[in-house]
Amino acid sequence: VEVCSLKMLRTLGVLVVLACSSIYVSAVPKCIGECNSGDQGDYMCTSECYTSNENLLCSCEDLPFVDGKAVCKDKDDEECAIVPEPNDAVENEAGCRAACAAADDCGAYIFDQIINANRCRLIKECQSQQEAAVPTPCTDCLSGRNCHTCPTLTYTAGATNIHWICDSSGDAYNNEAVEGTKCTPTHRCQIDGDDEAIPAEIECKSPEGGSDMGTWSVGDTPFDEKNCDTQCPCSKITIPKSEDTNLFCDSAEQPVDDANGNWEIDGSTTCDVVCDGQIFIPISCKFNKEGTDTAWHITYGGQDIILDDETTCFSCSGSNCEEDPNTTAATTKAPTTATPTTATPTTPAPTTAAPTTAPKDKP
């Protein structure tokens, strides 16, 4: 982040000098792969770690040997005793990781080679190349850091339920996501007039207060992973009772009668509108094409047809909706053939009267 300020120097006139300085915002390098438990119960992940000298706890090398042991020294080039088995630490990456897990205050490790000698560095925390001020990238370094995982998300099924897609291997519903994992919603919707009710992103963050489990958050605000699959609401729609219209729903609680004695459904169930006892038209609430809100859908002629946003009434006959001044009927006709099309059909309508109030599919 570059911060600039203006300084005014007065000599013969007014001279404006633009002074800029750079401020580095620290960010822990992201885990590469899963956060796994080692032999000692330590949770670590592979990460691209670097270190400054001030961040170094102990550096062990197998050249030269002293009394048959690799030499370990701290940032001040003094002998460090936090690695009881230096030879094991410098043998391979696994040994270096185990040494870090056993050492107090070790948050990360770096295993590499220098002048034909294996080296294991135990460091306080995993630093980025920029933060550690290392001029060139390390091409042979094997490194990892302490990590945490977040609880699995709780899946809730539903045609208008939000679900989450994450930038990690596997889904966050069956796998504990590693810290740094970010997830975005499959859909958006407005809830109680709030367009921002569904977060644009959630993130698995490191725990605070010594907890072993990470936390899901929206920015700095905790996010409830048990109630993450929010159900987007649907506006109610009226089905007028008439001789040519009947209604059957898959829920014992549906339909309900409104103040005018008509059926009213709210999207919590799937229903069939039956016209003249011969034509069955499923009606249900789902997401719209853009995935930005909910909409009422009907299935007719083999097509999924989305009703207009303003539609508050659906019936086999348009006049049935027109009799209720508080409702808005669908304004376009349903397709007259089972062949999918996005244009106005030109084939003759079937001999059995089809609904005349459902709209065409949007082009």
mmCIF file of C-alpha atoms in Angstrom:
data_model
loop_
_atom_site.group_PDB
_atom_site.id
_atom_site.type_symbol
_atom_site.label_atom_id
_atom_site.label_comp_id
_atom_site.label_asym_id
_atom_site.label_seq_id
_atom_site.Cartn_x
_atom_site.Cartn_y
_atom_site.Cartn_z
ATOM 1 C CA VAL A 1 0.000 0.000 0.000
ATOM 2 C CA GLU A 2 1.530 3.298 -1.016
ATOM 3 C CA VAL A 3 0.721 6.387 1.074
ATOM 4 C CA CYS A 4 1.451 9.848 -0.243
ATOM 5 C CA SER A 5 1.398 13.215 1.530
ATOM 6 C CA LEU A 6 1.850 16.784 0.423
ATOM 7 C CA LYS A 7 4.535 18.988 1.922
ATOM 8 C CA MET A 8 4.762 22.692 1.169
ATOM 9 C CA LEU A 9 8.136 24.411 1.135
ATOM 10 C CA ARG A 10 8.257 28.173 0.926
ATOM 11 C CA THR A 11 11.266 29.674 -0.839
ATOM 12 C CA LEU A 12 10.760 32.232 -3.563
ATOM 13 C CA GLY A 13 7.319 30.880 -4.088
ATOM 14 C CA VAL A 14 5.308 27.899 -3.001
ATOM 15 C CA LEU A 15 6.743 24.539 -3.937
ATOM 16 C CA VAL A 16 4.573 21.462 -3.499
ATOM 17 C CA VAL A 17 6.502 18.273 -2.842
ATOM 18 C CA LEU A 18 4.794 14.904 -3.079
ATOM 19 C CA ALA A 19 6.257 12.547 -0.500
ATOM 20 C CA CYS A 20 5.385 8.877 -0.782
ATOM 21 C CA SER A 21 6.109 5.929 1.445
ATOM 22 C CA SER A 22 5.197 2.286 1.237
ATOM 23 C CA ILE A 23 3.398 0.446 4.007
ATOM 24 C CA TYR A 24 3.409 -3.330 3.840
ATOM 25 C CA VAL A 25 0.285 -5.104 4.995
ATOM 26 C CA SER A 26 1.214 -8.539 6.322
ATOM 27 C CA ALA A 27 -0.670 -11.557 5.012
ATOM 28 C CA VAL A 28 0.048 -15.144 5.974
ATOM 29 C CA PRO A 29 0.854 -17.215 2.861
ATOM 30 C CA LYS A 30 -2.064 -19.436 1.919
ATOM 31 C CA CYS A 31 -2.107 -23.163 2.559
ATOM 32 C CA ILE A 32 -1.355 -25.257 -0.508
ATOM 33 C CA GLY A 33 -3.490 -28.349 -0.169
ATOM 34 C CA GLU A 34 -5.059 -29.788 2.949
ATOM 35 C CA CYS A 35 -4.454 -29.081 6.608
ATOM 36 C CA ASN A 36 -3.262 -32.465 7.886
ATOM 37 C CA SER A 37 -2.468 -33.866 11.295
ATOM 38 C CA GLY A 38 1.032 -35.246 11.851
ATOM 39 C CA ASP A 39 2.270 -38.009 14.152
ATOM 40 C CA GLN A 40 2.241 -35.657 17.124
ATOM 41 C CA GLY A 41 -1.258 -34.338 16.469
ATOM 42 C CA ASP A 42 0.082 -31.154 14.933
ATOM 43 C CA TYR A 43 -1.950 -29.605 12.149
ATOM 44 C CA MET A 44 0.188 -28.248 9.339
ATOM 45 C CA CYS A 45 -0.190 -27.480 5.686
ATOM 46 C CA THR A 46 2.263 -27.034 2.861
ATOM 47 C CA SER A 47 2.842 -23.337 2.276
ATOM 48 C CA GLU A 48 5.383 -21.084 0.580
ATOM 49 C CA CYS A 49 7.221 -19.792 3.638
ATOM 50 C CA TYR A 50 10.156 -17.423 3.941
ATOM 51 C CA THR A 51 11.733 -15.894 7.014
ATOM 52 C CA SER A 52 13.630 -12.849 8.135
ATOM 53 C CA ASN A 53 16.455 -13.236 10.639
ATOM 54 C CA GLU A 54 14.321 -11.763 13.434
ATOM 55 C CA ASN A 55 11.677 -14.398 12.757
ATOM 56 C CA LEU A 56 14.171 -17.279 13.040
ATOM 57 C CA LEU A 57 14.047 -19.565 16.083
ATOM 58 C CA CYS A 58 16.662 -22.124 15.183
ATOM 59 C CA SER A 59 18.588 -23.234 12.101
ATOM 60 C CA CYS A 60 20.085 -26.754 11.990
ATOM 61 C CA GLU A 61 22.666 -27.930 9.423
ATOM 62 C CA ASP A 62 24.327 -31.310 8.980
ATOM 63 C CA LEU A 63 27.642 -29.754 7.996
ATOM 64 C CA PRO A 64 29.833 -29.544 9.966
ATOM 65 C CA PHE A 65 29.004 -32.246 12.510
ATOM 66 C CA VAL A 66 29.967 -31.712 16.119
ATOM 67 C CA ASP A 67 30.182 -34.857 18.227
ATOM 68 C CA GLY A 68 28.254 -36.666 15.537
ATOM 69 C CA LYS A 69 25.361 -34.203 15.633
ATOM 70 C CA ALA A 70 24.164 -31.540 13.247
ATOM 71 C CA VAL A 71 24.737 -28.002 14.454
ATOM 72 C CA CYS A 72 21.758 -25.834 15.477
ATOM 73 C CA LYS A 73 22.037 -22.086 16.043
ATOM 74 C CA ASP A 74 19.613 -19.224 16.682
ATOM 75 C CA LYS A 75 19.312 -15.848 14.985
ATOM 76 C CA ASP A 76 22.246 -14.518 17.000
ATOM 77 C CA ASP A 77 24.441 -17.440 15.902
ATOM 78 C CA GLU A 78 24.289 -18.916 19.389
ATOM 79 C CA GLU A 79 23.640 -22.599 20.015
ATOM 80 C CA CYS A 80 19.949 -23.362 20.379
ATOM 81 C CA ALA A 81 18.686 -26.309 22.366
ATOM 82 C CA ILE A 82 15.065 -26.466 21.232
ATOM 83 C CA VAL A 83 15.864 -29.315 18.807
ATOM 84 C CA PRO A 84 16.769 -32.414 20.886
ATOM 85 C CA GLU A 85 17.515 -34.567 17.827
ATOM 86 C CA PRO A 86 19.209 -32.319 15.240
ATOM 87 C CA ASN A 87 20.163 -35.238 12.991
ATOM 88 C CA ASP A 88 16.509 -36.235 12.608
ATOM 89 C CA ALA A 89 15.552 -32.628 11.844
ATOM 90 C CA VAL A 90 17.999 -32.322 8.943
ATOM 91 C CA GLU A 91 17.381 -35.787 7.505
ATOM 92 C CA ASN A 92 14.335 -34.804 5.432
ATOM 93 C CA GLU A 93 11.285 -32.541 5.374
ATOM 94 C CA ALA A 94 9.286 -34.888 7.608
ATOM 95 C CA GLY A 95 11.980 -34.671 10.266
ATOM 96 C CA CYS A 96 12.044 -30.899 10.038
ATOM 97 C CA ARG A 97 8.246 -30.739 10.392
ATOM 98 C CA ALA A 98 8.370 -33.029 13.437
ATOM 99 C CA ALA A 99 11.039 -30.816 15.021
ATOM 100 C CA CYS A 100 8.801 -27.782 14.539
ATOM 101 C CA ALA A 101 5.799 -29.589 16.034
ATOM 102 C CA ALA A 102 7.822 -30.466 19.130
ATOM 103 C CA ALA A 103 9.364 -27.019 19.630
ATOM 104 C CA ASP A 104 7.654 -24.282 21.615
ATOM 105 C CA ASP A 105 6.752 -21.142 19.635
ATOM 106 C CA CYS A 106 7.480 -22.798 16.274
ATOM 107 C CA GLY A 107 4.793 -21.837 13.798
ATOM 108 C CA ALA A 108 6.440 -22.930 10.566
ATOM 109 C CA TYR A 109 9.512 -24.637 9.100
ATOM 110 C CA ILE A 110 11.676 -24.453 5.975
ATOM 111 C CA PHE A 111 13.737 -27.404 4.743
ATOM 112 C CA ASP A 112 16.331 -26.866 1.988
ATOM 113 C CA GLN A 113 19.937 -27.467 1.001
ATOM 114 C CA ILE A 114 22.934 -25.137 1.183
ATOM 115 C CA ILE A 115 26.372 -26.120 -0.153
ATOM 116 C CA ASN A 116 25.584 -29.839 -0.127
ATOM 117 C CA ALA A 117 24.232 -29.653 3.419
ATOM 118 C CA ASN A 118 20.662 -30.194 4.516
ATOM 119 C CA ARG A 119 19.197 -27.355 6.508
ATOM 120 C CA CYS A 120 16.107 -27.190 8.704
ATOM 121 C CA ARG A 121 14.939 -23.799 9.898
ATOM 122 C CA LEU A 122 12.313 -23.475 12.609
ATOM 123 C CA ILE A 123 10.596 -20.106 12.493
ATOM 124 C CA LYS A 124 8.017 -18.222 14.549
ATOM 125 C CA GLU A 125 5.607 -17.741 11.676
ATOM 126 C CA CYS A 126 5.362 -18.290 7.953
ATOM 127 C CA GLN A 127 6.303 -15.070 6.169
ATOM 128 C CA SER A 128 5.833 -14.151 2.543
ATOM 129 C CA GLN A 129 8.863 -13.428 0.396
ATOM 130 C CA GLN A 130 8.054 -9.731 0.517
ATOM 131 C CA GLU A 131 7.565 -9.633 4.277
ATOM 132 C CA ALA A 132 10.809 -11.526 4.876
ATOM 133 C CA ALA A 133 12.605 -9.228 2.420
ATOM 134 C CA VAL A 134 14.130 -12.179 0.554
ATOM 135 C CA PRO A 135 15.301 -10.902 -2.851
ATOM 136 C CA THR A 136 14.967 -14.135 -4.850
ATOM 137 C CA PRO A 137 12.452 -16.976 -4.626
ATOM 138 C CA CYS A 138 13.602 -20.289 -3.192
ATOM 139 C CA THR A 139 13.181 -23.046 -5.783
ATOM 140 C CA ASP A 140 14.233 -26.008 -3.616
ATOM 141 C CA CYS A 141 12.590 -25.057 -0.317
ATOM 142 C CA LEU A 142 10.045 -27.399 1.242
ATOM 143 C CA SER A 143 8.060 -25.539 3.855
ATOM 144 C CA GLY A 144 4.890 -25.691 5.890
ATOM 145 C CA ARG A 145 3.104 -23.904 8.695
ATOM 146 C CA ASN A 146 0.618 -24.423 11.475
ATOM 147 C CA CYS A 147 -2.915 -24.369 10.199
ATOM 148 C CA HIS A 148 -6.504 -24.775 11.258
ATOM 149 C CA THR A 149 -9.687 -26.000 9.653
ATOM 150 C CA CYS A 150 -13.226 -24.711 9.911
ATOM 151 C CA PRO A 151 -16.314 -26.809 10.734
ATOM 152 C CA THR A 152 -18.147 -28.340 7.796
ATOM 153 C CA LEU A 153 -21.063 -26.345 6.433
ATOM 154 C CA THR A 154 -24.528 -27.740 7.150
ATOM 155 C CA TYR A 155 -26.397 -28.564 3.952
ATOM 156 C CA THR A 156 -30.093 -27.708 3.741
ATOM 157 C CA ALA A 157 -31.976 -28.915 0.681
ATOM 158 C CA GLY A 158 -34.542 -26.742 -1.062
ATOM 159 C CA ALA A 159 -35.381 -25.337 -4.477
ATOM 160 C CA THR A 160 -34.764 -21.779 -3.225
ATOM 161 C CA ASN A 161 -31.952 -22.488 -0.762
ATOM 162 C CA ILE A 162 -28.569 -20.827 -1.158
ATOM 163 C CA HIS A 163 -25.567 -23.186 -1.301
ATOM 164 C CA TRP A 164 -21.828 -22.442 -1.258
ATOM 165 C CA ILE A 165 -19.028 -23.130 -3.742
ATOM 166 C CA CYS A 166 -15.498 -22.959 -2.312
ATOM 167 C CA ASP A 167 -12.023 -22.526 -3.813
ATOM 168 C CA SER A 168 -10.696 -25.688 -2.178
ATOM 169 C CA SER A 169 -10.441 -29.363 -3.003
ATOM 170 C CA GLY A 170 -13.692 -31.114 -2.155
ATOM 171 C CA ASP A 171 -16.806 -29.371 -0.926
ATOM 172 C CA ALA A 172 -17.073 -27.662 2.446
ATOM 173 C CA TYR A 173 -20.168 -29.685 3.341
ATOM 174 C CA ASN A 174 -18.263 -32.969 3.595
ATOM 175 C CA ASN A 175 -14.723 -31.713 4.228
ATOM 176 C CA GLU A 176 -13.348 -29.331 6.840
ATOM 177 C CA ALA A 177 -12.068 -26.366 4.859
ATOM 178 C CA VAL A 178 -8.559 -25.144 5.558
ATOM 179 C CA GLU A 179 -8.046 -21.571 6.727
ATOM 180 C CA GLY A 180 -7.967 -19.109 3.852
ATOM 181 C CA THR A 181 -10.660 -20.988 1.958
ATOM 182 C CA LYS A 182 -13.211 -18.635 0.417
ATOM 183 C CA CYS A 183 -16.722 -19.567 -0.676
ATOM 184 C CA THR A 184 -19.297 -17.762 -2.811
ATOM 185 C CA PRO A 185 -23.084 -18.338 -2.946
ATOM 186 C CA THR A 186 -24.750 -20.205 -5.807
ATOM 187 C CA HIS A 187 -27.539 -17.618 -5.899
ATOM 188 C CA ARG A 188 -28.549 -14.268 -4.453
ATOM 189 C CA CYS A 189 -31.900 -12.902 -3.309
ATOM 190 C CA GLN A 190 -33.557 -10.090 -1.430
ATOM 191 C CA ILE A 191 -34.747 -10.841 2.090
ATOM 192 C CA ASP A 192 -37.028 -8.363 3.871
ATOM 193 C CA GLY A 193 -35.986 -5.701 1.371
ATOM 194 C CA ASP A 194 -32.268 -6.253 1.997
ATOM 195 C CA ASP A 195 -30.245 -6.879 -1.175
ATOM 196 C CA GLU A 196 -27.145 -7.695 0.902
ATOM 197 C CA ALA A 197 -28.790 -10.346 3.090
ATOM 198 C CA ILE A 198 -26.769 -13.058 1.330
ATOM 199 C CA PRO A 199 -23.013 -12.392 1.771
ATOM 200 C CA ALA A 200 -20.986 -12.145 -1.415
ATOM 201 C CA GLU A 201 -18.253 -14.245 0.207
ATOM 202 C CA ILE A 202 -17.435 -16.170 3.367
ATOM 203 C CA GLU A 203 -13.940 -17.135 4.491
ATOM 204 C CA CYS A 204 -12.428 -19.723 6.845
ATOM 205 C CA LYS A 205 -10.197 -17.798 9.235
ATOM 206 C CA SER A 206 -7.686 -18.725 11.902
ATOM 207 C CA PRO A 207 -9.138 -19.050 15.391
ATOM 208 C CA GLU A 208 -8.744 -16.515 18.155
ATOM 209 C CA GLY A 209 -8.366 -17.076 21.857
ATOM 210 C CA GLY A 210 -6.476 -20.354 21.620
ATOM 211 C CA SER A 211 -9.216 -22.349 19.925
ATOM 212 C CA ASP A 212 -8.172 -25.324 17.803
ATOM 213 C CA MET A 213 -10.927 -24.790 15.223
ATOM 214 C CA GLY A 214 -11.065 -21.992 12.689
ATOM 215 C CA THR A 215 -14.146 -19.841 12.189
ATOM 216 C CA TRP A 216 -16.242 -18.904 9.181
ATOM 217 C CA SER A 217 -16.513 -15.152 8.786
ATOM 218 C CA VAL A 218 -17.911 -12.403 6.602
ATOM 219 C CA GLY A 219 -15.163 -9.838 6.905
ATOM 220 C CA ASP A 220 -14.661 -9.612 10.670
ATOM 221 C CA THR A 221 -18.189 -10.813 11.485
ATOM 222 C CA PRO A 222 -18.680 -14.480 12.461
ATOM 223 C CA PHE A 223 -20.830 -16.529 10.076
ATOM 224 C CA ASP A 224 -23.068 -19.363 11.298
ATOM 225 C CA GLU A 225 -22.066 -22.450 9.314
ATOM 226 C CA LYS A 226 -25.022 -24.428 10.735
ATOM 227 C CA ASN A 227 -27.539 -22.062 9.112
ATOM 228 C CA CYS A 228 -25.567 -21.144 6.025
ATOM 229 C CA ASP A 229 -27.990 -22.424 3.355
ATOM 230 C CA THR A 230 -30.493 -19.609 3.646
ATOM 231 C CA GLN A 231 -33.892 -20.153 2.067
ATOM 232 C CA CYS A 232 -34.848 -17.302 -0.219
ATOM 233 C CA PRO A 233 -38.504 -16.301 0.217
ATOM 234 C CA CYS A 234 -41.123 -16.317 -2.540
ATOM 235 C CA SER A 235 -43.938 -13.870 -2.974
ATOM 236 C CA LYS A 236 -47.407 -15.383 -2.529
ATOM 237 C CA ILE A 237 -49.469 -16.200 -5.572
ATOM 238 C CA THR A 238 -53.252 -16.595 -5.793
ATOM 239 C CA ILE A 239 -55.045 -19.420 -7.607
ATOM 240 C CA PRO A 240 -58.734 -18.394 -7.933
ATOM 241 C CA LYS A 241 -61.286 -21.104 -7.183
ATOM 242 C CA SER A 242 -63.521 -21.709 -10.194
ATOM 243 C CA GLU A 243 -65.329 -24.468 -12.066
ATOM 244 C CA ASP A 244 -62.484 -24.966 -14.555
ATOM 245 C CA THR A 245 -59.628 -24.752 -12.010
ATOM 246 C CA ASN A 246 -58.534 -27.104 -9.271
ATOM 247 C CA LEU A 247 -55.395 -27.303 -7.186
ATOM 248 C CA PHE A 248 -53.428 -30.174 -5.627
ATOM 249 C CA CYS A 249 -50.270 -29.698 -3.539
ATOM 250 C CA ASP A 250 -47.679 -32.037 -2.051
ATOM 251 C CA SER A 251 -47.993 -30.555 1.433
ATOM 252 C CA ALA A 252 -50.814 -31.161 3.876
ATOM 253 C CA GLU A 253 -50.624 -27.494 4.880
ATOM 254 C CA GLN A 254 -51.187 -26.236 1.346
ATOM 255 C CA PRO A 255 -53.141 -24.604 -0.108
ATOM 256 C CA VAL A 256 -54.638 -22.008 2.215
ATOM 257 C CA ASP A 257 -57.640 -19.815 1.551
ATOM 258 C CA ASP A 258 -57.131 -16.086 1.259
ATOM 259 C CA ALA A 259 -59.654 -13.444 2.358
ATOM 260 C CA ASN A 260 -61.633 -13.892 -0.878
ATOM 261 C CA GLY A 261 -61.916 -17.657 -0.578
ATOM 262 C CA ASN A 262 -59.259 -18.350 -3.229
ATOM 263 C CA TRP A 263 -56.197 -20.575 -2.903
ATOM 264 C CA GLU A 264 -52.945 -18.899 -1.942
ATOM 265 C CA ILE A 265 -49.534 -20.584 -2.045
ATOM 266 C CA ASP A 266 -46.259 -19.214 -0.704
ATOM 267 C CA GLY A 267 -43.556 -21.292 -2.372
ATOM 268 C CA SER A 268 -43.005 -23.801 0.409
ATOM 269 C CA THR A 269 -44.566 -26.555 -1.693
ATOM 270 C CA THR A 270 -45.071 -27.742 -5.270
ATOM 271 C CA CYS A 271 -48.605 -27.768 -6.630
ATOM 272 C CA ASP A 272 -50.486 -28.806 -9.748
ATOM 273 C CA VAL A 273 -53.052 -26.471 -11.266
ATOM 274 C CA VAL A 274 -55.626 -28.660 -12.992
ATOM 275 C CA CYS A 275 -57.603 -27.139 -15.857
ATOM 276 C CA ASP A 276 -60.909 -28.740 -16.898
ATOM 277 C CA GLY A 277 -59.807 -31.880 -15.137
ATOM 278 C CA GLN A 278 -57.524 -32.736 -18.073
ATOM 279 C CA ILE A 279 -54.497 -30.433 -18.137
ATOM 280 C CA PHE A 280 -52.070 -30.611 -15.191
ATOM 281 C CA ILE A 281 -49.700 -27.657 -14.826
ATOM 282 C CA PRO A 282 -47.044 -27.904 -12.065
ATOM 283 C CA ILE A 283 -46.354 -24.569 -10.366
ATOM 284 C CA SER A 284 -43.485 -23.967 -7.950
ATOM 285 C CA CYS A 285 -41.081 -21.325 -6.759
ATOM 286 C CA LYS A 286 -37.445 -21.511 -7.902
ATOM 287 C CA PHE A 287 -34.647 -19.105 -8.743
ATOM 288 C CA ASN A 288 -34.885 -16.883 -11.801
ATOM 289 C CA LYS A 289 -32.598 -17.343 -14.813
ATOM 290 C CA GLU A 290 -30.030 -14.886 -13.492
ATOM 291 C CA GLY A 291 -29.915 -16.540 -10.062
ATOM 292 C CA THR A 292 -30.442 -13.154 -8.434
ATOM 293 C CA ASP A 293 -33.887 -13.729 -6.910
ATOM 294 C CA THR A 294 -36.814 -16.127 -6.777
ATOM 295 C CA ALA A 295 -39.594 -16.476 -9.338
ATOM 296 C CA TRP A 296 -42.676 -18.597 -9.953
ATOM 297 C CA HIS A 297 -42.260 -21.345 -12.562
ATOM 298 C CA ILE A 298 -44.849 -23.447 -14.375
ATOM 299 C CA THR A 299 -44.249 -26.494 -16.536
ATOM 300 C CA TYR A 300 -46.377 -26.611 -19.680
ATOM 301 C CA GLY A 301 -45.844 -28.296 -23.029
ATOM 302 C CA GLY A 302 -42.573 -29.771 -21.767
ATOM 303 C CA GLN A 303 -41.154 -26.333 -21.056
ATOM 304 C CA ASP A 304 -40.163 -24.559 -17.869
ATOM 305 C CA ILE A 305 -41.818 -21.147 -18.032
ATOM 306 C CA ILE A 306 -40.939 -18.322 -15.662
ATOM 307 C CA LEU A 307 -43.833 -16.027 -14.750
ATOM 308 C CA ASP A 308 -43.386 -12.266 -14.754
ATOM 309 C CA ASP A 309 -42.135 -10.701 -11.524
ATOM 310 C CA GLU A 310 -45.390 -8.763 -11.212
ATOM 311 C CA THR A 311 -47.580 -11.875 -11.441
ATOM 312 C CA THR A 312 -49.639 -12.423 -8.275
ATOM 313 C CA CYS A 313 -52.386 -14.581 -9.792
ATOM 314 C CA PHE A 314 -52.455 -17.672 -11.997
ATOM 315 C CA SER A 315 -55.567 -19.389 -13.355
ATOM 316 C CA CYS A 316 -56.865 -21.517 -16.189
ATOM 317 C CA SER A 317 -58.974 -18.539 -17.317
ATOM 318 C CA GLY A 318 -57.780 -14.966 -17.315
ATOM 319 C CA SER A 319 -61.149 -13.658 -16.238
ATOM 320 C CA ASN A 320 -60.825 -15.483 -12.916
ATOM 321 C CA CYS A 321 -57.810 -13.352 -11.965
ATOM 322 C CA GLU A 322 -59.380 -10.173 -13.302
ATOM 323 C CA GLU A 323 -62.249 -10.525 -10.845
ATOM 324 C CA ASP A 324 -59.808 -9.938 -7.962
ATOM 325 C CA PRO A 325 -58.639 -6.288 -8.077
ATOM 326 C CA ASN A 326 -55.775 -7.052 -5.665
ATOM 327 C CA THR A 327 -54.008 -9.452 -8.020
ATOM 328 C CA THR A 328 -52.079 -9.145 -11.275
ATOM 329 C CA ALA A 329 -52.658 -11.921 -13.783
ATOM 330 C CA ALA A 330 -50.025 -13.381 -16.064
ATOM 331 C CA THR A 331 -50.205 -11.423 -19.303
ATOM 332 C CA THR A 332 -48.852 -13.794 -21.950
ATOM 333 C CA LYS A 333 -50.117 -17.075 -23.304
ATOM 334 C CA ALA A 334 -48.639 -20.465 -22.591
ATOM 335 C CA PRO A 335 -47.036 -22.359 -25.500
ATOM 336 C CA THR A 336 -49.495 -24.308 -27.620
ATOM 337 C CA THR A 337 -47.074 -27.088 -28.571
ATOM 338 C CA ALA A 338 -44.721 -29.341 -26.661
ATOM 339 C CA THR A 339 -41.795 -28.318 -28.895
ATOM 340 C CA PRO A 340 -39.460 -26.014 -26.902
ATOM 341 C CA THR A 341 -39.368 -22.503 -28.321
ATOM 342 C CA THR A 342 -38.572 -19.006 -27.191
ATOM 343 C CA ALA A 343 -40.753 -17.291 -29.761
ATOM 344 C CA THR A 344 -44.525 -17.061 -30.050
ATOM 345 C CA PRO A 345 -45.787 -20.469 -31.234
ATOM 346 C CA THR A 346 -47.541 -20.592 -34.630
ATOM 347 C CA THR A 347 -48.985 -24.109 -34.467
ATOM 348 C CA PRO A 348 -52.684 -24.541 -33.675
ATOM 349 C CA ALA A 349 -53.693 -24.953 -30.049
ATOM 350 C CA PRO A 350 -54.850 -28.386 -28.870
ATOM 351 C CA THR A 351 -58.560 -29.123 -28.971
ATOM 352 C CA THR A 352 -58.641 -29.219 -25.171
ATOM 353 C CA ALA A 353 -58.532 -25.672 -23.876
ATOM 354 C CA ALA A 354 -55.099 -24.809 -22.534
ATOM 355 C CA PRO A 355 -54.520 -22.142 -19.904
ATOM 356 C CA THR A 356 -54.615 -18.679 -21.411
ATOM 357 C CA THR A 357 -53.089 -16.721 -18.597
ATOM 358 C CA ALA A 358 -49.577 -18.115 -18.240
ATOM 359 C CA PRO A 359 -46.759 -16.133 -19.897
ATOM 360 C CA LYS A 360 -44.361 -17.381 -22.515
ATOM 361 C CA ASP A 361 -40.812 -18.157 -21.564
ATOM 362 C CA LYS A 362 -38.634 -15.054 -21.629
ATOM 363 C CA PRO A 363 -36.586 -14.805 -24.832
#
